[in-house]
Amino acid sequence: MSPGPLGRQKLHELVVDALTARLRAAAGARLPSETQLAQELGVSRATVREALRILEAQGMVRRRHGVGSFVSPRGFVEAGIERLESFSETIARAGYRPSAELLSLSETSVPEEVAAALQAPSPLGFEAQTLYRADGAPILFSVVYVPLGIVRSLQELEGRRHWTSMREFFNQELRRPVRYARLAVLAVAAPEGVAGHLALEPGAPVLVMEGVSYGDDDDPLMFTRAYFRTDKYRFTLVRR
Amino acid sequence: MSPGPLGRQKLHELVVDALTARLRAAAGARLPSETQLAQELGVSRATVREALRILEAQGMVRRRHGVGSFVSPRGFVEAGIERLESFSETIARAGYRPSAELLSLSETSVPEEVAAALQAPSPLGFEAQTLYRADGAPILFSVVYVPLGIVRSLQELEGRRHWTSMREFFNQELRRPVRYARLAVLAVAAPEGVAGHLALEPGAPVLVMEGVSYGDDDDPLMFTRAYFRTDKYRFTLVRR
DNA sequence: CAGTGGTCTAGACCACACC
DNA sequence: GTGTGGTCTAGACCACTGG
């Protein structure tokens, strides 16, 4: 095939971009039929469909069998809780200016349930505590445990300072990208130390997300426990 | 095309079924290549790919570019927080015996922020309070607001008693199926009434999920606010 | 009925992982 | 290089919706 009128990169992604531009304007509008779009853009209908599938997954387009495709009334959908992104990204996406402060790095014996979740043979590992702010106000305090074996020494973990997020550190410096994370969501009373960092009264309700991040080979990379102030920042979630 | 060796129903669904059977046995096993599967099953490669895409979305299969497709080590993945299902289903899926008790049904003026979220012209509507138990222990208390217009009278809402869940009621009795819900997740201190129903001290931390459910035409159907005991039941969530 | 999205095919070439 | 999954095409027919 020839690149067509669109040039390089994946064709259906270019179609996504082309359609995205149209979509910004008209909420609720009807899109041309798939066959029409294919002709207009000079690609096959299958490629148009792949693009529409992506837009539908993003919540930007609604397709109705036998009727047509429409721009979702909401237009752009904010990133939901189900998206794997760094806390900094999450904060930025919510419209705040993110900052992250690495409060401590240490070598420790990780809690028993954490070692179990990490399937770690040894309880030895490293702990990083980070405080995230949105527009300067603390909203998130996280404790990350990395088992010995993923990181060899505290010196290696020092590299974390160069990166704005743990995920970037794993991806860029350790070359062990995080592919997915399996988390539990719960509400707890803020423990003393946590409350202090988040500028809350001890015992105030906080949302906790905790669990394990996995790499390309389904190998456990780290255990994260994050405490959120939900009065300052709310997760949104679309259930389908 | 001819139906092929598989018979009626959607072809790729039959392929999903055929593969699911294989998958139960071997965790971590490698699947034949897409081309091979297509030949074996007598379908096109595109159809095999559609089936694999479904299985991958279900978390049962892992595909790696240039390498092959594999049965996920975890096998079947539990439904996460992102799935739209009734609370009863959620509880059952978590391995408990669910029960739901309709505590009250009344006609009210809905709270202002609820009416706004529902895009309701009138603040008039109906309220249903339900307590859900898992193996007899209360874990979830929900307040649902339905605007006037979706339901006309309290009598109509009485039909709710015949159904185990609000979603079933909407789907079966009102013929207005819920297509998706847009929710916020937060942690709060349990208000007095709620704490009582959940057998908690007032002020104990509870997880709240609240938001609007939408129908086939993106029309707001109801506002739900649900309080969870996360010590008894935890949401799980896979971020990708 | 006409028009839409949904499914399916057969075949081609590309990008990537591994030997 | 060889084999894998990823992308793309051109064309066909099916299933649903709405006038």
Short mmCIF file of C-alpha atoms (C1' of nucleotides) in Angstrom, two decimals:
data_model
loop_
_atom_site.label_atom_id
_atom_site.label_comp_id
_atom_site.label_asym_id
_atom_site.label_seq_id
_atom_site.Cartn_x
_atom_site.Cartn_y
_atom_site.Cartn_z
CA MET A 1 0.00 0.00 0.00
CA SER A 2 0.99 3.64 -0.28
CA PRO A 3 0.99 5.83 2.81
CA GLY A 4 -2.05 7.55 1.43
CA PRO A 5 -2.87 11.20 2.00
CA LEU A 6 -2.00 10.91 5.67
CA GLY A 7 1.74 10.22 5.67
CA ARG A 8 3.71 8.14 8.16
CA GLN A 9 2.86 6.58 11.57
CA LYS A 10 0.13 4.07 12.16
CA LEU A 11 -2.69 4.80 9.80
CA HIS A 12 -5.54 4.29 12.21
CA GLU A 13 -3.82 6.54 14.75
CA LEU A 14 -3.68 9.28 12.17
CA VAL A 15 -7.36 8.67 11.57
CA VAL A 16 -7.92 8.98 15.32
CA ASP A 17 -6.13 12.33 15.24
CA ALA A 18 -8.06 13.52 12.24
CA LEU A 19 -11.37 12.60 13.82
CA THR A 20 -10.37 14.02 17.19
CA ALA A 21 -9.96 17.40 15.58
CA ARG A 22 -13.47 17.23 14.19
CA LEU A 23 -14.87 16.02 17.45
CA ARG A 24 -13.71 18.96 19.52
CA ALA A 25 -16.21 21.20 17.82
CA ALA A 26 -19.45 19.32 17.82
CA ALA A 27 -20.80 17.45 20.81
CA GLY A 28 -23.68 15.16 19.98
CA ALA A 29 -23.06 15.53 16.26
CA ARG A 30 -23.37 12.62 13.93
CA LEU A 31 -20.27 11.34 12.19
CA PRO A 32 -20.30 10.39 8.52
CA SER A 33 -20.77 6.69 7.92
CA GLU A 34 -17.75 4.42 8.08
CA THR A 35 -17.80 3.93 4.33
CA GLN A 36 -17.87 7.68 3.75
CA LEU A 37 -15.04 8.31 6.20
CA ALA A 38 -12.96 5.62 4.52
CA GLN A 39 -13.39 7.32 1.15
CA GLU A 40 -12.75 10.80 2.49
CA LEU A 41 -9.57 9.80 4.29
CA GLY A 42 -8.41 7.43 1.61
CA VAL A 43 -8.11 4.40 3.88
CA SER A 44 -9.94 1.12 4.15
CA ARG A 45 -13.07 0.77 6.19
CA ALA A 46 -11.27 -1.63 8.53
CA THR A 47 -8.81 1.12 9.39
CA VAL A 48 -11.60 3.57 10.06
CA ARG A 49 -13.19 0.99 12.31
CA GLU A 50 -9.97 0.49 14.25
CA ALA A 51 -9.81 4.25 14.80
CA LEU A 52 -13.45 4.42 15.88
CA ARG A 53 -12.88 1.53 18.25
CA ILE A 54 -10.13 3.49 19.96
CA LEU A 55 -12.25 6.62 20.17
CA GLU A 56 -15.12 4.61 21.57
CA ALA A 57 -12.87 3.06 24.22
CA GLN A 58 -11.80 6.58 25.15
CA GLY A 59 -15.44 7.46 25.56
CA MET A 60 -15.38 10.11 22.86
CA VAL A 61 -17.60 8.39 20.36
CA ARG A 62 -20.76 6.38 20.65
CA ARG A 63 -21.59 3.83 17.94
CA ARG A 64 -25.07 2.45 17.47
CA HIS A 65 -25.72 -0.53 15.30
CA GLY A 66 -27.99 0.34 12.41
CA VAL A 67 -28.05 4.01 13.31
CA GLY A 68 -24.68 5.68 13.12
CA SER A 69 -21.75 7.01 15.12
CA PHE A 70 -22.03 10.07 17.30
CA VAL A 71 -19.78 12.36 19.26
CA SER A 72 -20.32 11.64 22.93
CA PRO A 73 -22.23 14.39 24.70
CA ARG A 74 -19.41 14.85 27.17
CA GLY A 75 -16.74 15.11 24.53
CA PHE A 76 -13.47 14.38 26.25
CA VAL A 77 -13.55 12.05 29.16
CA GLU A 78 -11.13 12.56 32.00
CA ALA A 79 -8.74 9.78 32.78
CA GLY A 80 -10.33 7.36 35.16
CA ILE A 81 -9.09 5.38 38.07
CA GLU A 82 -8.46 2.43 35.79
CA ARG A 83 -5.67 4.12 33.90
CA LEU A 84 -2.13 3.19 34.75
CA GLU A 85 -0.24 6.41 35.06
CA SER A 86 2.06 7.99 37.57
CA PHE A 87 0.60 10.00 40.39
CA SER A 88 2.15 13.11 38.91
CA GLU A 89 0.41 12.45 35.62
CA THR A 90 -2.85 11.84 37.43
CA ILE A 91 -2.56 15.13 39.26
CA ALA A 92 -1.60 17.03 36.13
CA ARG A 93 -4.49 15.50 34.23
CA ALA A 94 -6.86 16.66 36.93
CA GLY A 95 -5.77 20.18 36.14
CA TYR A 96 -3.31 20.86 38.96
CA ARG A 97 0.39 21.61 38.97
CA PRO A 98 2.03 18.49 40.36
CA SER A 99 5.15 18.28 42.50
CA ALA A 100 6.74 15.31 44.20
CA GLU A 101 9.05 15.36 47.20
CA LEU A 102 11.07 12.29 48.06
CA LEU A 103 10.89 12.24 51.83
CA SER A 104 13.02 9.23 52.58
CA LEU A 105 14.88 6.29 51.10
CA SER A 106 15.94 3.42 53.28
CA GLU A 107 16.88 -0.23 53.42
CA THR A 108 14.42 -2.19 55.53
CA SER A 109 12.77 -5.45 56.21
CA VAL A 110 9.45 -5.12 54.43
CA PRO A 111 6.20 -5.95 56.24
CA GLU A 112 5.21 -9.58 56.04
CA GLU A 113 2.06 -9.10 53.93
CA VAL A 114 4.02 -6.94 51.52
CA ALA A 115 6.72 -9.59 51.07
CA ALA A 116 3.99 -12.15 50.45
CA ALA A 117 2.30 -9.97 47.86
CA LEU A 118 5.65 -9.46 46.14
CA GLN A 119 6.35 -13.19 46.17
CA ALA A 120 9.74 -12.21 47.53
CA PRO A 121 11.96 -14.97 48.88
CA SER A 122 13.62 -12.56 51.30
CA PRO A 123 11.95 -9.92 53.46
CA LEU A 124 14.79 -7.55 52.66
CA GLY A 125 14.08 -4.59 50.48
CA PHE A 126 13.94 -0.86 50.16
CA GLU A 127 11.39 1.73 51.08
CA ALA A 128 10.69 5.10 49.48
CA GLN A 129 8.32 7.65 50.92
CA THR A 130 7.03 10.37 48.67
CA LEU A 131 4.72 13.30 49.16
CA TYR A 132 2.82 14.62 46.17
CA ARG A 133 1.30 18.05 46.01
CA ALA A 134 -1.24 19.63 43.71
CA ASP A 135 -0.73 23.36 43.35
CA GLY A 136 1.43 23.16 46.45
CA ALA A 137 -1.17 21.49 48.68
CA PRO A 138 -0.35 17.96 49.87
CA ILE A 139 -2.87 15.46 48.59
CA LEU A 140 -1.10 12.14 48.35
CA PHE A 141 1.45 10.30 50.45
CA SER A 142 2.91 7.09 49.12
CA VAL A 143 5.10 4.34 50.50
CA VAL A 144 6.76 2.10 47.95
CA TYR A 145 8.55 -1.15 48.75
CA VAL A 146 11.00 -2.58 46.24
CA PRO A 147 12.28 -6.08 46.95
CA LEU A 148 15.98 -6.92 46.96
CA GLY A 149 16.63 -8.36 43.52
CA ILE A 150 14.79 -5.70 41.59
CA VAL A 151 17.09 -3.14 43.12
CA ARG A 152 20.43 -4.29 44.51
CA SER A 153 21.47 -1.41 46.65
CA LEU A 154 20.36 1.84 48.16
CA GLN A 155 22.77 3.58 45.78
CA GLU A 156 20.86 2.24 42.83
CA LEU A 157 17.59 3.47 44.28
CA GLU A 158 19.18 6.90 44.69
CA GLY A 159 18.66 7.21 40.94
CA ARG A 160 15.02 7.70 41.81
CA ARG A 161 15.83 11.28 42.65
CA HIS A 162 16.42 12.01 38.99
CA TRP A 163 12.91 11.02 38.01
CA THR A 164 9.61 12.61 38.75
CA SER A 165 7.88 9.30 39.29
CA MET A 166 8.58 5.77 40.37
CA ARG A 167 7.22 4.48 37.10
CA GLU A 168 9.62 6.61 35.11
CA PHE A 169 12.47 5.40 37.28
CA PHE A 170 11.56 1.78 36.62
CA ASN A 171 11.06 2.42 32.94
CA GLN A 172 14.04 4.62 32.15
CA GLU A 173 16.70 3.72 34.67
CA LEU A 174 16.02 0.12 35.60
CA ARG A 175 14.66 -0.78 32.16
CA ARG A 176 11.87 -2.74 33.79
CA PRO A 177 8.69 -1.00 32.60
CA VAL A 178 5.53 -1.41 34.64
CA ARG A 179 2.85 -3.07 32.56
CA TYR A 180 -0.01 -3.19 35.00
CA ALA A 181 -0.84 -2.95 38.69
CA ARG A 182 -3.29 -4.93 40.76
CA LEU A 183 -4.69 -2.77 43.51
CA ALA A 184 -7.17 -2.73 46.33
CA VAL A 185 -9.14 0.39 47.18
CA LEU A 186 -10.19 1.04 50.74
CA ALA A 187 -11.01 3.73 53.25
CA VAL A 188 -9.05 3.98 56.48
CA ALA A 189 -8.45 6.38 59.31
CA ALA A 190 -5.21 8.24 58.65
CA PRO A 191 -2.35 6.94 60.80
CA GLU A 192 -0.45 9.57 62.75
CA GLY A 193 2.53 9.98 60.44
CA VAL A 194 0.43 10.01 57.32
CA ALA A 195 -1.97 12.56 58.74
CA GLY A 196 0.95 14.86 59.47
CA HIS A 197 2.26 14.75 55.93
CA LEU A 198 -1.20 15.34 54.48
CA ALA A 199 -2.01 18.13 56.93
CA LEU A 200 -4.95 16.23 58.37
CA GLU A 201 -6.13 15.39 61.86
CA PRO A 202 -5.05 11.87 62.84
CA GLY A 203 -8.00 9.57 62.27
CA ALA A 204 -9.40 11.57 59.39
CA PRO A 205 -10.76 9.38 56.62
CA VAL A 206 -8.37 8.81 53.74
CA LEU A 207 -8.61 6.69 50.65
CA VAL A 208 -5.96 4.04 50.28
CA MET A 209 -4.89 2.33 47.11
CA GLU A 210 -2.43 -0.47 47.66
CA GLY A 211 -1.08 -3.32 45.64
CA VAL A 212 1.58 -4.71 43.40
CA SER A 213 2.94 -3.43 40.09
CA TYR A 214 4.03 -6.00 37.53
CA GLY A 215 6.53 -5.91 34.68
CA ASP A 216 6.55 -7.27 31.17
CA ASP A 217 6.89 -10.85 32.32
CA ASP A 218 4.26 -10.63 35.05
CA ASP A 219 7.05 -10.36 37.60
CA PRO A 220 6.30 -8.31 40.73
CA LEU A 221 8.31 -5.10 40.72
CA MET A 222 7.10 -3.14 43.71
CA PHE A 223 4.41 -2.76 46.31
CA THR A 224 2.73 0.61 46.58
CA ARG A 225 0.54 1.97 49.33
CA ALA A 226 -0.86 5.41 48.62
CA TYR A 227 -2.97 7.60 50.91
CA PHE A 228 -5.24 10.17 49.24
CA ARG A 229 -7.07 13.18 50.54
CA THR A 230 -10.36 12.82 48.71
CA ASP A 231 -11.59 16.20 49.80
CA LYS A 232 -8.92 17.72 47.57
CA TYR A 233 -8.84 15.22 44.79
CA ARG A 234 -11.44 12.73 43.62
CA PHE A 235 -11.04 9.71 41.53
CA THR A 236 -13.52 9.42 38.78
CA LEU A 237 -14.52 6.17 37.32
CA VAL A 238 -16.69 5.09 34.45
CA ARG A 239 -18.26 1.69 34.84
CA ARG A 240 -19.57 0.01 31.72
CA MET B 1 -18.81 -17.48 3.37
CA SER B 2 -20.00 -20.80 4.75
CA PRO B 3 -20.59 -21.18 8.48
CA GLY B 4 -17.49 -23.36 8.56
CA PRO B 5 -16.96 -26.23 10.96
CA LEU B 6 -18.27 -24.20 13.87
CA GLY B 7 -21.92 -23.68 13.01
CA ARG B 8 -24.08 -20.65 13.84
CA GLN B 9 -23.67 -17.72 16.26
CA LYS B 10 -20.93 -15.16 15.92
CA LEU B 11 -17.88 -16.91 14.62
CA HIS B 12 -15.34 -15.18 16.79
CA GLU B 13 -17.43 -15.93 19.88
CA LEU B 14 -17.34 -19.58 19.02
CA VAL B 15 -13.60 -19.25 18.65
CA VAL B 16 -13.52 -17.61 22.09
CA ASP B 17 -15.38 -20.59 23.49
CA ALA B 18 -13.15 -23.07 21.74
CA LEU B 19 -10.04 -21.37 23.05
CA THR B 20 -11.47 -20.91 26.54
CA ALA B 21 -11.81 -24.67 26.79
CA ARG B 22 -8.16 -25.12 25.96
CA LEU B 23 -7.12 -22.39 28.31
CA ARG B 24 -8.61 -23.85 31.43
CA ALA B 25 -6.05 -26.60 31.40
CA ALA B 26 -2.75 -24.93 30.88
CA ALA B 27 -1.69 -21.75 32.63
CA GLY B 28 1.34 -20.10 31.10
CA ALA B 29 1.14 -22.32 28.05
CA ARG B 30 1.84 -20.97 24.62
CA LEU B 31 -0.98 -20.84 22.10
CA PRO B 32 -0.49 -21.85 18.48
CA SER B 33 0.19 -18.92 16.17
CA GLU B 34 -2.75 -16.97 14.82
CA THR B 35 -2.20 -18.41 11.37
CA GLN B 36 -2.22 -21.95 12.74
CA LEU B 37 -5.35 -21.35 14.81
CA ALA B 38 -7.10 -19.93 11.76
CA GLN B 39 -6.32 -23.06 9.77
CA GLU B 40 -7.24 -25.43 12.58
CA LEU B 41 -10.58 -23.76 13.22
CA GLY B 42 -11.32 -23.06 9.60
CA VAL B 43 -11.78 -19.32 10.01
CA SER B 44 -9.88 -16.30 8.82
CA ARG B 45 -7.01 -14.88 10.78
CA ALA B 46 -9.01 -11.70 11.38
CA THR B 47 -11.65 -13.74 13.18
CA VAL B 48 -9.04 -15.43 15.33
CA ARG B 49 -7.65 -12.03 16.16
CA GLU B 50 -11.07 -10.73 17.20
CA ALA B 51 -11.42 -13.71 19.52
CA LEU B 52 -7.94 -13.20 20.97
CA ARG B 53 -8.68 -9.52 21.48
CA ILE B 54 -11.70 -10.46 23.59
CA LEU B 55 -9.74 -12.98 25.59
CA GLU B 56 -6.99 -10.46 26.14
CA ALA B 57 -9.49 -7.87 27.37
CA GLN B 58 -10.78 -10.49 29.79
CA GLY B 59 -7.25 -10.93 31.05
CA MET B 60 -7.06 -14.55 30.05
CA VAL B 61 -4.50 -14.25 27.30
CA ARG B 62 -1.31 -12.29 26.94
CA ARG B 63 -0.08 -11.42 23.45
CA ARG B 64 3.48 -10.37 22.76
CA HIS B 65 4.50 -8.87 19.49
CA GLY B 66 7.06 -11.00 17.72
CA VAL B 67 6.86 -13.73 20.34
CA GLY B 68 3.46 -15.35 20.60
CA SER B 69 0.29 -15.58 22.63
CA PHE B 70 0.19 -17.11 26.07
CA VAL B 71 -2.34 -18.15 28.64
CA SER B 72 -2.19 -15.64 31.47
CA PRO B 73 -0.51 -16.99 34.59
CA ARG B 74 -3.46 -15.94 36.69
CA GLY B 75 -5.97 -17.64 34.48
CA PHE B 76 -9.28 -16.00 35.15
CA VAL B 77 -9.18 -12.48 36.41
CA GLU B 78 -11.79 -11.34 38.86
CA ALA B 79 -14.07 -8.51 37.85
CA GLY B 80 -12.71 -5.23 39.02
CA ILE B 81 -14.12 -1.95 40.15
CA GLU B 82 -14.52 -0.84 36.55
CA ARG B 83 -17.20 -3.38 35.77
CA LEU B 84 -20.75 -2.21 35.70
CA GLU B 85 -22.70 -4.72 37.69
CA SER B 86 -25.20 -4.61 40.47
CA PHE B 87 -23.98 -4.57 44.05
CA SER B 88 -25.48 -8.00 44.54
CA GLU B 89 -23.48 -9.33 41.62
CA THR B 90 -20.37 -7.67 42.96
CA ILE B 91 -20.84 -9.27 46.33
CA ALA B 92 -21.58 -12.68 44.84
CA ARG B 93 -18.54 -12.43 42.62
CA ALA B 94 -16.40 -11.74 45.63
CA GLY B 95 -17.49 -15.10 46.99
CA TYR B 96 -20.15 -14.09 49.49
CA ARG B 97 -23.84 -14.81 49.68
CA PRO B 98 -25.57 -11.52 48.88
CA SER B 99 -28.82 -10.20 50.27
CA ALA B 100 -30.49 -6.86 49.80
CA GLU B 101 -33.02 -5.24 52.10
CA LEU B 102 -35.05 -2.32 50.85
CA LEU B 103 -35.16 -0.07 53.90
CA SER B 104 -37.31 2.73 52.57
CA LEU B 105 -39.02 4.17 49.54
CA SER B 106 -40.23 7.73 49.55
CA GLU B 107 -41.10 10.73 47.46
CA THR B 108 -38.82 13.64 48.20
CA SER B 109 -37.18 16.75 46.99
CA VAL B 110 -33.73 15.56 45.99
CA PRO B 111 -30.63 17.41 47.21
CA GLU B 112 -29.57 20.28 45.01
CA GLU B 113 -26.27 18.80 43.82
CA VAL B 114 -28.06 15.56 42.97
CA ALA B 115 -30.68 17.34 40.87
CA ALA B 116 -27.88 19.18 39.08
CA ALA B 117 -26.01 15.96 38.37
CA LEU B 118 -29.21 14.43 37.03
CA GLN B 119 -29.88 17.46 34.84
CA ALA B 120 -33.38 17.31 36.26
CA PRO B 121 -35.69 20.26 35.58
CA SER B 122 -37.55 19.63 38.81
CA PRO B 123 -36.08 18.83 42.23
CA LEU B 124 -38.88 16.32 42.76
CA GLY B 125 -38.03 12.67 42.75
CA PHE B 126 -37.93 9.47 44.69
CA GLU B 127 -35.46 7.99 47.12
CA ALA B 128 -34.70 4.35 47.83
CA GLN B 129 -32.47 3.21 50.65
CA THR B 130 -31.06 -0.27 50.51
CA LEU B 131 -28.82 -2.28 52.80
CA TYR B 132 -26.72 -5.01 51.27
CA ARG B 133 -25.25 -7.85 53.25
CA ALA B 134 -22.57 -10.38 52.49
CA ASP B 135 -23.10 -13.64 54.33
CA GLY B 136 -25.50 -11.75 56.55
CA ALA B 137 -23.06 -9.03 57.60
CA PRO B 138 -23.89 -5.49 56.45
CA ILE B 139 -21.25 -4.11 54.13
CA LEU B 140 -22.97 -1.62 51.87
CA PHE B 141 -25.63 1.03 52.32
CA SER B 142 -26.92 2.81 49.26
CA VAL B 143 -29.18 5.77 48.63
CA VAL B 144 -30.61 6.05 45.14
CA TYR B 145 -32.41 9.08 43.76
CA VAL B 146 -34.65 8.71 40.72
CA PRO B 147 -35.96 11.91 39.17
CA LEU B 148 -39.61 12.44 38.43
CA GLY B 149 -39.99 11.61 34.76
CA ILE B 150 -38.03 8.41 34.85
CA VAL B 151 -40.46 7.11 37.43
CA ARG B 152 -43.90 8.70 37.63
CA SER B 153 -45.15 7.59 40.97
CA LEU B 154 -44.21 5.87 44.15
CA GLN B 155 -46.43 2.99 43.07
CA GLU B 156 -44.30 2.42 40.04
CA LEU B 157 -41.18 2.40 42.17
CA GLU B 158 -42.82 -0.22 44.37
CA GLY B 159 -42.03 -2.62 41.55
CA ARG B 160 -38.46 -2.37 42.80
CA ARG B 161 -39.38 -4.84 45.50
CA HIS B 162 -39.69 -7.58 42.92
CA TRP B 163 -36.11 -7.21 41.79
CA THR B 164 -32.89 -7.94 43.56
CA SER B 165 -31.17 -4.88 42.22
CA MET B 166 -31.90 -1.41 40.99
CA ARG B 167 -30.26 -2.21 37.68
CA GLU B 168 -32.53 -5.18 37.13
CA PHE B 169 -35.52 -3.03 37.97
CA PHE B 170 -34.52 -0.45 35.41
CA ASN B 171 -33.73 -3.07 32.82
CA GLN B 172 -36.68 -5.42 33.26
CA GLU B 173 -39.51 -3.31 34.57
CA LEU B 174 -38.85 0.17 33.27
CA ARG B 175 -37.21 -1.05 30.05
CA ARG B 176 -34.54 1.58 30.45
CA PRO B 177 -31.31 -0.41 30.73
CA VAL B 178 -28.31 1.21 32.38
CA ARG B 179 -25.46 1.46 29.92
CA TYR B 180 -22.79 3.07 32.05
CA ALA B 181 -22.25 5.03 35.22
CA ARG B 182 -19.93 7.92 35.96
CA LEU B 183 -18.78 7.79 39.54
CA ALA B 184 -16.51 9.49 42.03
CA VAL B 185 -14.66 7.51 44.67
CA LEU B 186 -13.88 9.08 48.01
CA ALA B 187 -13.29 8.38 51.65
CA VAL B 188 -15.49 10.01 54.27
CA ALA B 189 -16.37 9.70 57.93
CA ALA B 190 -19.57 7.70 58.23
CA PRO B 191 -22.59 9.93 59.00
CA GLU B 192 -24.68 8.86 61.98
CA GLY B 193 -27.47 7.06 60.12
CA VAL B 194 -25.14 5.30 57.78
CA ALA B 195 -22.91 4.13 60.59
CA GLY B 196 -25.90 2.58 62.31
CA HIS B 197 -26.92 0.57 59.29
CA LEU B 198 -23.39 -0.63 58.71
CA ALA B 199 -22.79 -1.46 62.37
CA LEU B 200 -19.96 1.03 62.65
CA GLU B 201 -19.06 3.78 65.06
CA PRO B 202 -20.15 7.18 63.73
CA GLY B 203 -17.13 8.81 62.15
CA ALA B 204 -15.53 5.54 61.10
CA PRO B 205 -13.91 5.75 57.67
CA VAL B 206 -16.06 4.46 54.84
CA LEU B 207 -15.56 4.41 51.11
CA VAL B 208 -18.14 6.25 49.07
CA MET B 209 -18.93 5.76 45.43
CA GLU B 210 -21.38 8.26 44.07
CA GLY B 211 -22.54 9.39 40.69
CA VAL B 212 -24.99 9.11 37.86
CA SER B 213 -26.11 6.11 35.83
CA TYR B 214 -26.97 6.69 32.18
CA GLY B 215 -29.25 4.89 29.73
CA ASP B 216 -28.99 3.97 26.08
CA ASP B 217 -29.39 7.54 24.93
CA ASP B 218 -26.99 9.01 27.47
CA ASP B 219 -29.96 10.16 29.49
CA PRO B 220 -29.45 10.34 33.26
CA LEU B 221 -31.50 7.65 34.98
CA MET B 222 -30.56 7.84 38.63
CA PHE B 223 -28.08 9.13 41.16
CA THR B 224 -26.46 6.60 43.45
CA ARG B 225 -24.50 7.16 46.63
CA ALA B 226 -23.11 4.01 48.17
CA TYR B 227 -21.21 3.63 51.43
CA PHE B 228 -18.87 0.65 51.74
CA ARG B 229 -17.21 -0.98 54.69
CA THR B 230 -13.79 -1.65 53.24
CA ASP B 231 -12.72 -3.75 56.17
CA LYS B 232 -15.24 -6.35 55.06
CA TYR B 233 -15.09 -5.94 51.34
CA ARG B 234 -12.39 -4.55 49.13
CA PHE B 235 -12.58 -3.33 45.62
CA THR B 236 -9.91 -4.66 43.42
CA LEU B 237 -8.71 -2.81 40.44
CA VAL B 238 -6.32 -3.55 37.62
CA ARG B 239 -4.68 -0.52 36.11
CA ARG B 240 -3.14 -0.91 32.69
"C1'" DC C 1 -37.35 -0.30 2.14
"C1'" DA C 2 -32.47 2.03 2.42
"C1'" DG C 3 -28.64 2.97 5.22
"C1'" DT C 4 -25.96 1.99 9.16
"C1'" DG C 5 -22.65 -0.51 11.88
"C1'" DG C 6 -21.15 -5.66 12.72
"C1'" DT C 7 -18.91 -9.74 11.01
"C1'" DC C 8 -15.99 -12.29 7.94
"C1'" DT C 9 -12.72 -13.48 4.25
"C1'" DA C 10 -8.17 -13.80 1.61
"C1'" DG C 11 -4.22 -11.95 1.00
"C1'" DA C 12 -0.31 -8.60 1.65
"C1'" DC C 13 3.36 -6.31 4.00
"C1'" DC C 14 5.46 -4.38 8.39
"C1'" DA C 15 7.71 -4.43 13.11
"C1'" DC C 16 9.53 -7.00 16.50
"C1'" DA C 17 11.83 -10.92 19.21
"C1'" DC C 18 14.82 -14.56 19.20
"C1'" DC C 19 18.21 -17.71 17.41
"C1'" DG D 1 16.89 -15.33 8.93
"C1'" DT D 2 12.57 -17.17 10.61
"C1'" DG D 3 8.42 -16.81 12.82
"C1'" DT D 4 5.45 -14.09 15.53
"C1'" DG D 5 1.85 -10.68 16.22
"C1'" DG D 6 0.47 -5.80 14.21
"C1'" DT D 7 -1.42 -3.18 10.44
"C1'" DC D 8 -3.85 -2.58 6.17
"C1'" DT D 9 -6.63 -3.48 1.99
"C1'" DA D 10 -10.79 -4.63 -0.99
"C1'" DG D 11 -14.71 -6.66 -1.09
"C1'" DA D 12 -18.76 -9.43 0.61
"C1'" DC D 13 -22.74 -10.40 3.34
"C1'" DC D 14 -25.42 -10.02 7.85
"C1'" DA D 15 -28.24 -7.63 11.52
"C1'" DC D 16 -30.21 -3.80 13.15
"C1'" DT D 17 -32.80 0.81 12.98
"C1'" DG D 18 -35.84 3.87 11.26
"C1'" DG D 19 -38.76 5.95 7.94
#
